Coordinates of C-alpha atoms and ligand atoms in Angstrom, one line a residue:
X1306 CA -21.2 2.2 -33.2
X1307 CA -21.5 -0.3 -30.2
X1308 CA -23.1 0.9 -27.4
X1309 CA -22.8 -0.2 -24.1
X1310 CA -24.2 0.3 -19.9
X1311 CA -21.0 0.4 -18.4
X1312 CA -17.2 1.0 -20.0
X1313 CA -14.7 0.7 -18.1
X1314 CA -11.5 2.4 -19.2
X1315 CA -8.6 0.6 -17.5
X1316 CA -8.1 -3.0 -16.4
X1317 CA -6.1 -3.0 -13.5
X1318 CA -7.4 -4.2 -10.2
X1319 CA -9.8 -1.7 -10.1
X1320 CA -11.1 -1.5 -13.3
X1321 CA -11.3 -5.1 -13.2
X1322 CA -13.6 -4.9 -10.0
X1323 CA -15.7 -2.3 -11.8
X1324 CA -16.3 -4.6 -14.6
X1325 CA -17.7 -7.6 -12.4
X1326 CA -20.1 -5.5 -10.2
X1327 CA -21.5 -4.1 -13.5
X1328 CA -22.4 -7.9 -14.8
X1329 CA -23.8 -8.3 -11.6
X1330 CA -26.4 -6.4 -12.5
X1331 CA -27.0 -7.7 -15.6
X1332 CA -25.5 -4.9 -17.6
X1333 CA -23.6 -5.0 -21.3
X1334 CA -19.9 -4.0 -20.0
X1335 CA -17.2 -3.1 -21.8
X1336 CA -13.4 -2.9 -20.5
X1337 CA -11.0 -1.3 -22.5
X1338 CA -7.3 -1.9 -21.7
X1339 CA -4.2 -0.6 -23.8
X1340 CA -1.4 -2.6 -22.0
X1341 CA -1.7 -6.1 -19.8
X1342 CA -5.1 -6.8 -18.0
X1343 CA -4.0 -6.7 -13.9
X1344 CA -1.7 -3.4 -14.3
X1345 CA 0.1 -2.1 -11.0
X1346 CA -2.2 -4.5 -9.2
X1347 CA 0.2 -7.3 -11.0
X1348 CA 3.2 -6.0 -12.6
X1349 CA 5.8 -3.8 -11.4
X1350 CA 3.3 -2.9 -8.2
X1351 CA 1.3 -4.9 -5.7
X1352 CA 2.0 -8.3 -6.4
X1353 CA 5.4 -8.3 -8.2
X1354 CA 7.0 -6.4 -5.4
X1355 CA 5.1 -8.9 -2.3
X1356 CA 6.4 -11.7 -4.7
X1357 CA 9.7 -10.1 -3.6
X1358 CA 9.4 -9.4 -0.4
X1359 CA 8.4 -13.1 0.5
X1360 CA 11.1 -14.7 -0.9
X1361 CA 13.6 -12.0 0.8
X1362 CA 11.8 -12.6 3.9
X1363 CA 12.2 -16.5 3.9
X1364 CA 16.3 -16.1 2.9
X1365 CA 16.5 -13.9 5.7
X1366 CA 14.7 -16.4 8.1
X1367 CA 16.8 -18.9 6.8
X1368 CA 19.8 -17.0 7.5
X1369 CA 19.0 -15.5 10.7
X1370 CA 18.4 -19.3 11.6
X1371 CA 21.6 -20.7 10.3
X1372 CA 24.0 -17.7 11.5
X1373 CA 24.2 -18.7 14.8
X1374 CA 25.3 -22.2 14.0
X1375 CA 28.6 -20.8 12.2
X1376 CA 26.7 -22.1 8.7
X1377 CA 27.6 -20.5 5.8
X1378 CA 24.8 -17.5 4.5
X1379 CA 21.9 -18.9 1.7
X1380 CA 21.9 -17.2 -1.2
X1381 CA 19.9 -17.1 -4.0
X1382 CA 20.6 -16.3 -7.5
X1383 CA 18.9 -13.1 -8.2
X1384 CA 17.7 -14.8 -11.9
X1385 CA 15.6 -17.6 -9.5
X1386 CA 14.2 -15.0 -7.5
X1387 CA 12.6 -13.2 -10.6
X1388 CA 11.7 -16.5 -12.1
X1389 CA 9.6 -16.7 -8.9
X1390 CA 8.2 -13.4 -9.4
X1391 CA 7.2 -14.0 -13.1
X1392 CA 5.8 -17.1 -12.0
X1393 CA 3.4 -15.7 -9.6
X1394 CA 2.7 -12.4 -12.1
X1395 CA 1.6 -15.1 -14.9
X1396 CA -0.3 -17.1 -12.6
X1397 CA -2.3 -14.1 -11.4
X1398 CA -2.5 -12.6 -15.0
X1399 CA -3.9 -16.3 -16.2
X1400 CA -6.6 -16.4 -13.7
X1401 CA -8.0 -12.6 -15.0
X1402 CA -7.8 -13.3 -18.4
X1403 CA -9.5 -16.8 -18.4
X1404 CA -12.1 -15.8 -16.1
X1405 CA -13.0 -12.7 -18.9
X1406 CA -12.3 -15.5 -21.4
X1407 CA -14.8 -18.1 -19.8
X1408 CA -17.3 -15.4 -18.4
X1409 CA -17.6 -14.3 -22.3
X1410 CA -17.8 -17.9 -23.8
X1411 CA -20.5 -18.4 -21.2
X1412 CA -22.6 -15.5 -21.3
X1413 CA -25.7 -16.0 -23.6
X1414 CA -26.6 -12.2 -23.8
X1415 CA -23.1 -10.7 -25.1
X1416 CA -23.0 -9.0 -22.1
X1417 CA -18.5 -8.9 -21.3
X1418 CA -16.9 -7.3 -24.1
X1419 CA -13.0 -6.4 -23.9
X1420 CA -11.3 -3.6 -26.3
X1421 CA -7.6 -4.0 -26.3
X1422 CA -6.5 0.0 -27.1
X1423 CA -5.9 2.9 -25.4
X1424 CA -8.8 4.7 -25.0
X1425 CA -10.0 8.5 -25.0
X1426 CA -12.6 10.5 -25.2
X1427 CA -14.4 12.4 -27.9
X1428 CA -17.3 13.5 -26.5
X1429 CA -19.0 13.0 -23.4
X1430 CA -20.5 9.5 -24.2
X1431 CA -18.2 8.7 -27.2
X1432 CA -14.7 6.9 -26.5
X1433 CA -12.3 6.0 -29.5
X1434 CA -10.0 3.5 -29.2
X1435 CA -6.8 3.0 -31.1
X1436 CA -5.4 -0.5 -30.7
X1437 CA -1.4 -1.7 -31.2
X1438 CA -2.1 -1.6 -34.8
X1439 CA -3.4 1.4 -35.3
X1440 CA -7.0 0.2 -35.9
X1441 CA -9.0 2.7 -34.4
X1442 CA -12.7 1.7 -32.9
X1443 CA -15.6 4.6 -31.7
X1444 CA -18.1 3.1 -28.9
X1445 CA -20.6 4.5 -26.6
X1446 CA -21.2 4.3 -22.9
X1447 CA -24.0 5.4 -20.9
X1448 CA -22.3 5.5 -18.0
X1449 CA -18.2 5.7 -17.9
X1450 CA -15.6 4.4 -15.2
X1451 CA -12.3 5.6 -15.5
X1452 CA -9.8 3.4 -13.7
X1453 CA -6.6 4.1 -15.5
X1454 CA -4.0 3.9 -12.5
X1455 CA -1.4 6.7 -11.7
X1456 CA 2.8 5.8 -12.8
X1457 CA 6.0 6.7 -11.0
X1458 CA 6.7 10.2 -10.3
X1459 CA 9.9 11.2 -12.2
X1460 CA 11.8 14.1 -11.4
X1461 CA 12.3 16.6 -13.9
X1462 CA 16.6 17.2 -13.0
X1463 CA 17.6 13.1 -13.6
X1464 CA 17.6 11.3 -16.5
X1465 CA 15.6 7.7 -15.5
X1466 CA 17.0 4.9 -17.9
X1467 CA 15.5 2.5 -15.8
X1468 CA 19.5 0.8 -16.0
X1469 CA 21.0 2.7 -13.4
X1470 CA 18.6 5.3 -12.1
X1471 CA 15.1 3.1 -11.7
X1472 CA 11.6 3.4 -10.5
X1473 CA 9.5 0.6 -9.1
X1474 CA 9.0 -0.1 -12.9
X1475 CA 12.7 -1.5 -13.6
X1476 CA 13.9 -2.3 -10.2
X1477 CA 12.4 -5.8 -10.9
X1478 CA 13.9 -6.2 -14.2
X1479 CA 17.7 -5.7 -13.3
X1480 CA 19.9 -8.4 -14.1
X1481 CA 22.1 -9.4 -10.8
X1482 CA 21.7 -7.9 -7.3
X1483 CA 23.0 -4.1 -7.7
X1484 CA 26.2 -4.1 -5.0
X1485 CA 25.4 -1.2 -4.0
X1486 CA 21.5 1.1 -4.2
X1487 CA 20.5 3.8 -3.0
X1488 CA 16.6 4.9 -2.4
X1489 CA 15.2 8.2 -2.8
X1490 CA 12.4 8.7 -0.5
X1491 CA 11.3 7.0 2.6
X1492 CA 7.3 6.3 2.3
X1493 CA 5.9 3.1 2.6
X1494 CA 7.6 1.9 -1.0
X1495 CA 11.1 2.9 -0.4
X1496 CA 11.3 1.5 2.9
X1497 CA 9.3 -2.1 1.5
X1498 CA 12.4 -1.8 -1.1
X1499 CA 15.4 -1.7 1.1
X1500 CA 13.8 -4.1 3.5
X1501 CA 13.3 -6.2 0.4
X1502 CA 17.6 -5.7 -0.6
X1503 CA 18.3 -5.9 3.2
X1504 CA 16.8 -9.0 3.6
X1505 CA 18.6 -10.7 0.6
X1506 CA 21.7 -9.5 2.4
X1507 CA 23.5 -9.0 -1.4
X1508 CA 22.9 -5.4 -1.1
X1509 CA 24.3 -2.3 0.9
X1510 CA 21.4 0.1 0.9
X1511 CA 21.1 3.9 1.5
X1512 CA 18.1 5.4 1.9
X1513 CA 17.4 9.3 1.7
X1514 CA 14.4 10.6 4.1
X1515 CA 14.2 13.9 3.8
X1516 CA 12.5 14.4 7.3
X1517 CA 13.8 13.4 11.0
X1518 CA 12.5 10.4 10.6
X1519 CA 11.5 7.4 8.0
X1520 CA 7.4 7.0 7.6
X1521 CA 6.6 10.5 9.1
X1522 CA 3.0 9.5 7.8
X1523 CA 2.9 7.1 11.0
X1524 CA 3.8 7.5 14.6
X1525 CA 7.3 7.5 16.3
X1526 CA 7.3 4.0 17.3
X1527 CA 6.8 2.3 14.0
X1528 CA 9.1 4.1 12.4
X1529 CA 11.8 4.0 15.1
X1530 CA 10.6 0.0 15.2
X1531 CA 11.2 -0.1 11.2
X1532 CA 14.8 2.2 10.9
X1533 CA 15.8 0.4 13.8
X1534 CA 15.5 -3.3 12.2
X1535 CA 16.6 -1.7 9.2
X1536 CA 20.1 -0.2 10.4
X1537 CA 20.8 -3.8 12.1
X1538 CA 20.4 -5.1 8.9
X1539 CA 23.0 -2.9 7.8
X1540 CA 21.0 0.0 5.8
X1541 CA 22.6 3.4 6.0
X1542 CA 19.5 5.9 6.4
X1543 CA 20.2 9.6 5.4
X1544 CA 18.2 11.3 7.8
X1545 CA 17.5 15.4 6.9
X1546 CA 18.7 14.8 3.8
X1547 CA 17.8 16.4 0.5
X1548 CA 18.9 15.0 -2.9
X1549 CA 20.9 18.1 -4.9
X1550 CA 22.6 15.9 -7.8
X1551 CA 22.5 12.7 -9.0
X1552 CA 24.2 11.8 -12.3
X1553 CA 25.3 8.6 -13.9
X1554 CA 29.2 8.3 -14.4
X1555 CA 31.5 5.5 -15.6
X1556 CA 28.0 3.4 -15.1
X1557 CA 27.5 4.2 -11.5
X1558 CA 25.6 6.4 -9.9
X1559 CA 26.9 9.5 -8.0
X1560 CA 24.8 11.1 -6.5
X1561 CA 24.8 14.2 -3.3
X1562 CA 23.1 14.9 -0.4
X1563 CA 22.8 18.3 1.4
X1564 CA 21.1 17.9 5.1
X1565 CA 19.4 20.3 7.3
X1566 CA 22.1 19.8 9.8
X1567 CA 25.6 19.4 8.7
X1568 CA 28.0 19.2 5.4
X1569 CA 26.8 17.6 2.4
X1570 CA 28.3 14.6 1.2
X1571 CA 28.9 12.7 -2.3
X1572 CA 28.0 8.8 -2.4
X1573 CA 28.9 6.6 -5.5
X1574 CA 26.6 3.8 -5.8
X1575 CA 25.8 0.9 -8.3
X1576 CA 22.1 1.5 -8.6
X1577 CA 19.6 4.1 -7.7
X1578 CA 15.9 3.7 -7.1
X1579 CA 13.0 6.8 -7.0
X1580 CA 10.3 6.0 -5.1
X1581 CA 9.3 9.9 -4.9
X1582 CA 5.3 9.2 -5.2
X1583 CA 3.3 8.5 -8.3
X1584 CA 1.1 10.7 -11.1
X1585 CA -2.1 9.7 -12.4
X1586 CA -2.8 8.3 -15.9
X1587 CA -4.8 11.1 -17.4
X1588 CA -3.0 12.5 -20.6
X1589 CA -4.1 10.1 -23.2
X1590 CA -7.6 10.3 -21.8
X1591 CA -8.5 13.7 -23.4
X1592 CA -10.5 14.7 -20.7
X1593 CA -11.3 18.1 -21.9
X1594 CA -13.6 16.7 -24.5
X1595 CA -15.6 15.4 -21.9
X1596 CA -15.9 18.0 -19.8
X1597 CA -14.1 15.9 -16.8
X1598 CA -12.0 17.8 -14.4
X1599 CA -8.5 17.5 -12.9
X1600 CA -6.8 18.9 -9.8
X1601 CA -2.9 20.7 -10.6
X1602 CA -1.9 17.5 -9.5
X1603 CA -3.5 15.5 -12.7
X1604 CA -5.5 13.7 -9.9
X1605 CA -9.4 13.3 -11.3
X1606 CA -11.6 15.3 -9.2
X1607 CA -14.4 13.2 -7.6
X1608 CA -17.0 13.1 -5.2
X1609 CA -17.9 10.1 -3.8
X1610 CA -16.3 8.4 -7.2
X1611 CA -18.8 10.6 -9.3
X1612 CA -16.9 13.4 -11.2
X1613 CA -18.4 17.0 -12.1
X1614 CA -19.9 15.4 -15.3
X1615 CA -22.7 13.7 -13.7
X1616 CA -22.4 9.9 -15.9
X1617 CA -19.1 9.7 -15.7
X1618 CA -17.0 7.9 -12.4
X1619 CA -13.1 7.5 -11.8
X1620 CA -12.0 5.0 -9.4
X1621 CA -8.3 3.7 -8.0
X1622 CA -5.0 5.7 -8.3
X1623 CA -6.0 7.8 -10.9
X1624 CA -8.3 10.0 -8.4
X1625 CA -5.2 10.2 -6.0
X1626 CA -6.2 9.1 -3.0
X1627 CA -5.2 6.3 -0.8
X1628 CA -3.5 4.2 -3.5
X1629 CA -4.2 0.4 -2.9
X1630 CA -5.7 -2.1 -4.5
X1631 CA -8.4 -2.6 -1.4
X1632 CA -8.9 0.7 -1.7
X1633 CA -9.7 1.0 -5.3
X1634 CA -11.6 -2.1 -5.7
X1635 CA -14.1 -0.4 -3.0
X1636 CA -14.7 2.2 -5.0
X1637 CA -14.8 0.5 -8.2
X1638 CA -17.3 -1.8 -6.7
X1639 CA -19.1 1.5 -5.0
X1640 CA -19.1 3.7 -8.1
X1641 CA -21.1 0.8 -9.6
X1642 CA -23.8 0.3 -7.5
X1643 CA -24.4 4.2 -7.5
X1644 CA -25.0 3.9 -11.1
X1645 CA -27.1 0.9 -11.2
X1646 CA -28.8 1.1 -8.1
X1647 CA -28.7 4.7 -7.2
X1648 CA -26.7 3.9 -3.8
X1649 CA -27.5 7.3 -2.0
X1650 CA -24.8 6.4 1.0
X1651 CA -21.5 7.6 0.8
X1652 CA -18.2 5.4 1.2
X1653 CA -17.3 5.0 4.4
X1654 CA -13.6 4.0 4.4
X1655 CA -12.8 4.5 8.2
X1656 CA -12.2 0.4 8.5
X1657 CA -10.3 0.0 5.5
X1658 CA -7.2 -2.4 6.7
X1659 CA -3.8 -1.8 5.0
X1660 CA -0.2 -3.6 5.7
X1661 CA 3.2 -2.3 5.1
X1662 CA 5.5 -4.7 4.0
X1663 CA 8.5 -3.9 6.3
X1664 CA 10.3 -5.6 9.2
X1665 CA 8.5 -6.4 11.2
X1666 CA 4.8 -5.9 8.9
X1667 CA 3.0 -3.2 10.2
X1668 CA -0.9 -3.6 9.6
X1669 CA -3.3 -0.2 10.3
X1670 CA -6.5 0.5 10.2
X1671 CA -8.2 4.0 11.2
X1672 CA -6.4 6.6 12.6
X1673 CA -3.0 6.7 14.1
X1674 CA -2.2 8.8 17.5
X1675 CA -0.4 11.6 15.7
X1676 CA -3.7 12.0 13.2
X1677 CA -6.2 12.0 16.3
X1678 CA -3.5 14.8 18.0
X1679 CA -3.8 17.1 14.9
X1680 CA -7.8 16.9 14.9
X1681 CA -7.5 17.6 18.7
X1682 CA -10.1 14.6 19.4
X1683 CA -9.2 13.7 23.2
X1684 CA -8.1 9.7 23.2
X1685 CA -7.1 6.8 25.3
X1686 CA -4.2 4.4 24.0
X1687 CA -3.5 1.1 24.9
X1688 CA -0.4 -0.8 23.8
X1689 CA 1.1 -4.2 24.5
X1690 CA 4.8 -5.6 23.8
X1691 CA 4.6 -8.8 21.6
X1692 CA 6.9 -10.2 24.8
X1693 CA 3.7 -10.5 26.8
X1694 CA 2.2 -12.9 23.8
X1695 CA 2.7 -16.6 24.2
X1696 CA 2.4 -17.7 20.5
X1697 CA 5.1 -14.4 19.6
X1698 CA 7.1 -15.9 22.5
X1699 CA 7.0 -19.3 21.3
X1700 CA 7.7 -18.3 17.4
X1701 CA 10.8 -16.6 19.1
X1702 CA 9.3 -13.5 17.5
X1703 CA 8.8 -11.4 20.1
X1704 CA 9.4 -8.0 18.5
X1705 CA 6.1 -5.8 17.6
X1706 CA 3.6 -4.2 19.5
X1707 CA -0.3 -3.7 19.3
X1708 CA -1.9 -0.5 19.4
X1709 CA -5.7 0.5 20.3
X1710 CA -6.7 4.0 19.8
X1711 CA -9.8 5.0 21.3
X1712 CA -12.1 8.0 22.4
X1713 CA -11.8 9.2 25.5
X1714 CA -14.8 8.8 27.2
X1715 CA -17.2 6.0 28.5
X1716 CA -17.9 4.7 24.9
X1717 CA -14.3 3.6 24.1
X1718 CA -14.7 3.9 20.1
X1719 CA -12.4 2.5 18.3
X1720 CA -10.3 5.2 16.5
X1721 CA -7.8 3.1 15.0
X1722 CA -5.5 0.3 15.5
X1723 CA -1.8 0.3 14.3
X1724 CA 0.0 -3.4 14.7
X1725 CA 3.4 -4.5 14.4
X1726 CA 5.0 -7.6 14.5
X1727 CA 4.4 -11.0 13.4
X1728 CA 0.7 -11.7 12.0
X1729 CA -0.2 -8.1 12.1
X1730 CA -2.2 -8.1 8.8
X1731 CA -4.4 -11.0 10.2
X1732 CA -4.6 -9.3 13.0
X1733 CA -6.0 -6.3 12.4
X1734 CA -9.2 -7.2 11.0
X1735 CA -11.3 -8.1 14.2
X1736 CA -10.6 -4.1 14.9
X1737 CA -11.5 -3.4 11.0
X1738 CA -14.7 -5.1 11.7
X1739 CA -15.6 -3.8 15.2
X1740 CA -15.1 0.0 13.5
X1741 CA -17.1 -0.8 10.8
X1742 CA -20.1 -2.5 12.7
X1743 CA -19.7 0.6 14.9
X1744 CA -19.3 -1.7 17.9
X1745 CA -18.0 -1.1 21.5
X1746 CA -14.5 -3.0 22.8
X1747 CA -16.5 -4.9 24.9
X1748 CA -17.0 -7.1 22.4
X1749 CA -13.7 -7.8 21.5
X1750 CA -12.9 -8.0 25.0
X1751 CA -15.6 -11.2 25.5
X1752 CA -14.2 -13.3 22.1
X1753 CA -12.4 -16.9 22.9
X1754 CA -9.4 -16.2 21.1
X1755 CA -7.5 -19.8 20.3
X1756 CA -4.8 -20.4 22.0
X1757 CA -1.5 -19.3 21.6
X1758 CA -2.0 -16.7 19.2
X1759 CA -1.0 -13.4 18.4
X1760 CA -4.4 -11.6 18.3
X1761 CA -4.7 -12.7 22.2
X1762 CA -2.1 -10.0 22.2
X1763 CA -5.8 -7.7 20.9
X1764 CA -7.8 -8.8 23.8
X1765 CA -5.0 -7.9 26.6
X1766 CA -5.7 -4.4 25.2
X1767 CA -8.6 -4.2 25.3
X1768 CA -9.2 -5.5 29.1
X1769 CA -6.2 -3.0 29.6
X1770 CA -8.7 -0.5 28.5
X1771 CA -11.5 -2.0 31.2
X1772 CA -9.1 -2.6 33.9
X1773 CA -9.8 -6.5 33.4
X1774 CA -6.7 -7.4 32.0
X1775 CA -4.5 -10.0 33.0
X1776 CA -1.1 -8.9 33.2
X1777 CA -1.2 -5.1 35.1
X1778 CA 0.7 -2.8 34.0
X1779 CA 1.7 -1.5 37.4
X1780 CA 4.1 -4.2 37.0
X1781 CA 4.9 -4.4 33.3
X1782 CA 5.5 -1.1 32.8
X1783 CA 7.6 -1.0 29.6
X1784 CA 5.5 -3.6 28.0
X1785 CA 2.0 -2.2 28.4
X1786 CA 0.7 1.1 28.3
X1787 CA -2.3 2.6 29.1
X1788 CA -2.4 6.7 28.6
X1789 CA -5.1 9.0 27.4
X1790 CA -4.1 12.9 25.9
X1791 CA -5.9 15.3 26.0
X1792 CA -5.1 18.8 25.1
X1793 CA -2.1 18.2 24.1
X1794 CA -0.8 16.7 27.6
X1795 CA -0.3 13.1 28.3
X1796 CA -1.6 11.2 31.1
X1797 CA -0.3 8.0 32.0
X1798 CA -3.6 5.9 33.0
X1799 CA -1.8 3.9 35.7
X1800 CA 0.6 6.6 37.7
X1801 CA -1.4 9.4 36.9
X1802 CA 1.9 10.8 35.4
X1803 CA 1.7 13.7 32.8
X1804 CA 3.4 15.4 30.4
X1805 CA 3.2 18.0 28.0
X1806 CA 3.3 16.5 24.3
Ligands
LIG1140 C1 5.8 -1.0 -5.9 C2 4.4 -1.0 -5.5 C3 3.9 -1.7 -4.5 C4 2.6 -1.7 -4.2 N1 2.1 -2.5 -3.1 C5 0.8 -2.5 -2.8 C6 0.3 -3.4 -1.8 O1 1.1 -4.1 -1.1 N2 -1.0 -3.4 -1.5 C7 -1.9 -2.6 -2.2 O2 -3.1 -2.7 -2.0 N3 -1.4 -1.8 -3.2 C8 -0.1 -1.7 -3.5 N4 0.3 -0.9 -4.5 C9 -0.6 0.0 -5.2 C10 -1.5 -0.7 -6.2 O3 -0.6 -1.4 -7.1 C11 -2.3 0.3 -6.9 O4 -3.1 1.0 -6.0 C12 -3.3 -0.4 -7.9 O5 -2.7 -1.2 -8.8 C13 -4.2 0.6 -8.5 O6 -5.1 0.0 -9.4 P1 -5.7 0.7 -10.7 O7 -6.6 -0.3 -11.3 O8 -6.3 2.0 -10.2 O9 -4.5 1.2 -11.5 P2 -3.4 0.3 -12.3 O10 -3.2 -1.0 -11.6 O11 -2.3 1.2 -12.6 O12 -4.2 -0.1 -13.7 C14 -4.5 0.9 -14.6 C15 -4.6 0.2 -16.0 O13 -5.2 1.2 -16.9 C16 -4.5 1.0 -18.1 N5 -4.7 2.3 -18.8 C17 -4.1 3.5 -18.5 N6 -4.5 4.5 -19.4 C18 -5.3 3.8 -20.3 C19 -6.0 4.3 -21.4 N7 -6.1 5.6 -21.8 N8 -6.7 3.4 -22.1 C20 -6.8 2.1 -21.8 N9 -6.1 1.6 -20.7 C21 -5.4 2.5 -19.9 C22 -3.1 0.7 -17.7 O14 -2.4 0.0 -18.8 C23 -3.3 -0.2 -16.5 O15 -3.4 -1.6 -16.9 C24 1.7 -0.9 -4.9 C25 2.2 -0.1 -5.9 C26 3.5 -0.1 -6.2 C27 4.0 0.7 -7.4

């Protein structure tokens, strides 16, 4: 039986990441993959549905541009838009597998082995693998990484035949725009979905929230920034609304609503898409045999990456946390050097930077104002109107705002940052980097920004913050604010105004 350092079960992102730290070390790796190497991180997930949401971006660009000069709409045949997507899938999946091929052909020691199978365990150091054909293969690892990703949460009461009712797994694959779709859930991937069908303007979209409002993860003014961008484009937002049926008839989708605050209603639609959450990839794992625990979830308990047996890891969706590729590949990377170098620190994931692909992108990092208001830490917040930003001003994109969260008292930590608007995911990382180094806003306010550009927008905060800033917001009052809350009541920094939140 071959016996390896490191296997890693799963070759997504993560798994992938897992699988490079370990040969930096120097260590015989195995990866063991049953499907396509670059999993959510490639197909039907991360970069299939950005592929998307960049070319729906640019027709709406286009159209928004040529609208006003009585110009007839661009459209784009839906079968060009997935050859774009399957271009950029294969082009990703290329580079991982040639750089395994290559690192293989050019490693002396044998050190990067691949298993193509689905993997499980048989006892705590022993993993069989049973490939396409059948074949089945027994190997040994002294220390274990599971990465095997998480898959769209189905509900038990509709039949998904990935034809009519979908998940993020077939909305890719349909054949012409659907006429007519409608969403189930409003999280961060049903709303990147009907900005996606809004933008491409072929579409009419519902979308079900069952709260008050879309994103109730984030605060008020993203998500009344996102709905509100949304509705123009002509997206019909069920707010309150709970899903009680949903049945495919004379290939369409009916489907009914009841909300918290008035008579339920029945909607026919072409298409309908579930993006209710995702469940890990544990049941062809056999965990029991390992001794490895899970939570009622299926989420793989960890701590700090390690699970309860002490040589074996889990990393990336499968563990259920934040579900991103960053995310994962940070723990992947982290799990690794715990093994091989007996890394004592914890991860620290309080910088980690994330984007939302919506309209306008919203970039965070840290905590948001409603989070810091649940955990009762007193703050300041500073925010300024992309209308006060020469380059948003002179990109004619002056919608979005910036955000600085920060504690209140003389040290001004950084908290969090939540931007919105044009460049917001480059613009977030100065803030990721100042929370992670643990530094004060000073710093940020002393940088030579280049000029025009959006992250200037940063600065202005932060001098807010000092009372050095260049526009006051005495006089800009509705595009720059400066309030701290405390207690649950809300002082305006400028008026001394307060209220009670
Ligand atoms: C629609 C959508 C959009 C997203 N957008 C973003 C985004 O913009 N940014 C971002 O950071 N993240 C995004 N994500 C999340 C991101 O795709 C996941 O967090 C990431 O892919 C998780 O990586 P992973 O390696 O843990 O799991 P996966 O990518 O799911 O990979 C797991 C791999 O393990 C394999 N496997 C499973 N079980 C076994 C087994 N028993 N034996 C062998 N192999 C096995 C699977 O075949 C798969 O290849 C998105 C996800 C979705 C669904």
């Amino acid at each position: 039986m071959d016996r390896f350092d490191l296997v890693v079960i799963g070759g997504g992102p993560v798994g992938y990441a897992a699988v490079m730290r370990g040969l930096d070390f120097g260590k015989k790796v195995c990866l063991i993959e049953r499907d396509k190497i670059g999993g959510t991180g490639v197909y039907n997930g991360a970069l299939s549905s950005k592929t998307l949401w960049e070319v729906a971006n640019r027709v709406a660009g286009i159209n928004e541009a040529i609208v006003n000069d009585g110009r007839e709409l661009y459209e784009i045949p839906w079968k060009n838009i997935q050859r774009t997507v399957n271009e950029a899938k294969q082009e990703r999946h290329n580079q991982y597998v040639s750089h395994l091929q290559l690192l293989q052909e050019r490693s002396i020691e044998d050190l990067l082995w691949i298993e193509e199978g689905e993997a499980s365990f048989v006892s705590p150091h022993t993993i069989r693998v049973i490939n396409s054909q059948n074949e089945e293969k027994h190997l040994q690892g002294d220390h274990i990484i599971i990465a095997t990703g998480s898959r769209p949460r189905h509900l038990p009461d509709y039949s998904i035949d990935e034809q009519h009712i979908l998940t993020s797994d077939g909305i890719e694959h349909i054949e012409d725009y659907p006429e007519s779709l409608v969403i189930v859930g409003a999280g961060v991937i049903g709303c990147e979905y009907a900005t996606i069908f809004a933008n491409l303007g072929k579409t009419k979209v519902h979308l079900i929230d069952r709260k008050s409002r879309i994103l109730p993860d984030e605060d008020a003014d993203i998500s009344d920034l996102v709905a509100k961008n949304l509705e123009k484009k002509g997206v019909i937002i069920h707010h309150n609304a709970t899903l009680s049926r949903m049945e495919i008839i004379d290939d369409e989708v009916e489907y009914e609503l009841r909300y918290h605050d008035r008579e339920s209603q029945t909607i026919r639609v072409k298409k309908a898409l579930l993006s209710i959450g995702r469940v890990p990839n544990i049941e062809a794992l056999k965990l029991e045999n390992a001794g490895v625990k899970w939570n009622e979830q299926g989420e793989i308990i960890v701590e700090d990456t390690q699970t309860c047996v002490d040589h074996i890891y889990a990393v990336g969706d499968v563990t259920g946390g934040i579900s991103l590729v960053n995310m994962g590949e940070i723990e992947a990377r982290h799990a690794v050097e715990k093994i091989m170098e007996n890394k004592l620190t914890h991860l620290n994931i309080d910088n980690v930077c994330t984007i939302m692909f919506l309209n306008p992108e919203v970039a965070l990092v840290g905590m948001n104002e409603q989070q810091c208001i649940e955990k009762k830490i007193p703050i300041k917040v500073v925010k300024i109107d992309f209308t006060l930003i020469a380059r948003a001003i002179a990109m004619r994109e002056t919608q979005g705002f910036f955000k600085i969260i920060v504690t209140n008292d003389q040290h001004m930590h950084i908290l969090g940052m939540r931007a919105c608007g044009e460049h917001a995911s480059t613009a977030i990382q100065g803030v990721g980097l100042l929370i992670k180094m643990n530094q004060p806003i000073e710093v940020l306010s002393e940088l030579i920004h280049p000029h025009p550009s959006i992250v200037e927008g940063i600065q202005e905060c932060v001098r807010m913050l000092l009372n050095r800033s260049i526009f006051k917001s005495n006089v800009f009052r509705h595009r720059l604010a400066c309030y701290s809350v405390v207690n649950g009541v809300k002082t305006n920094l400028e008026t001394g105004i307060q209220c009670i939140m």
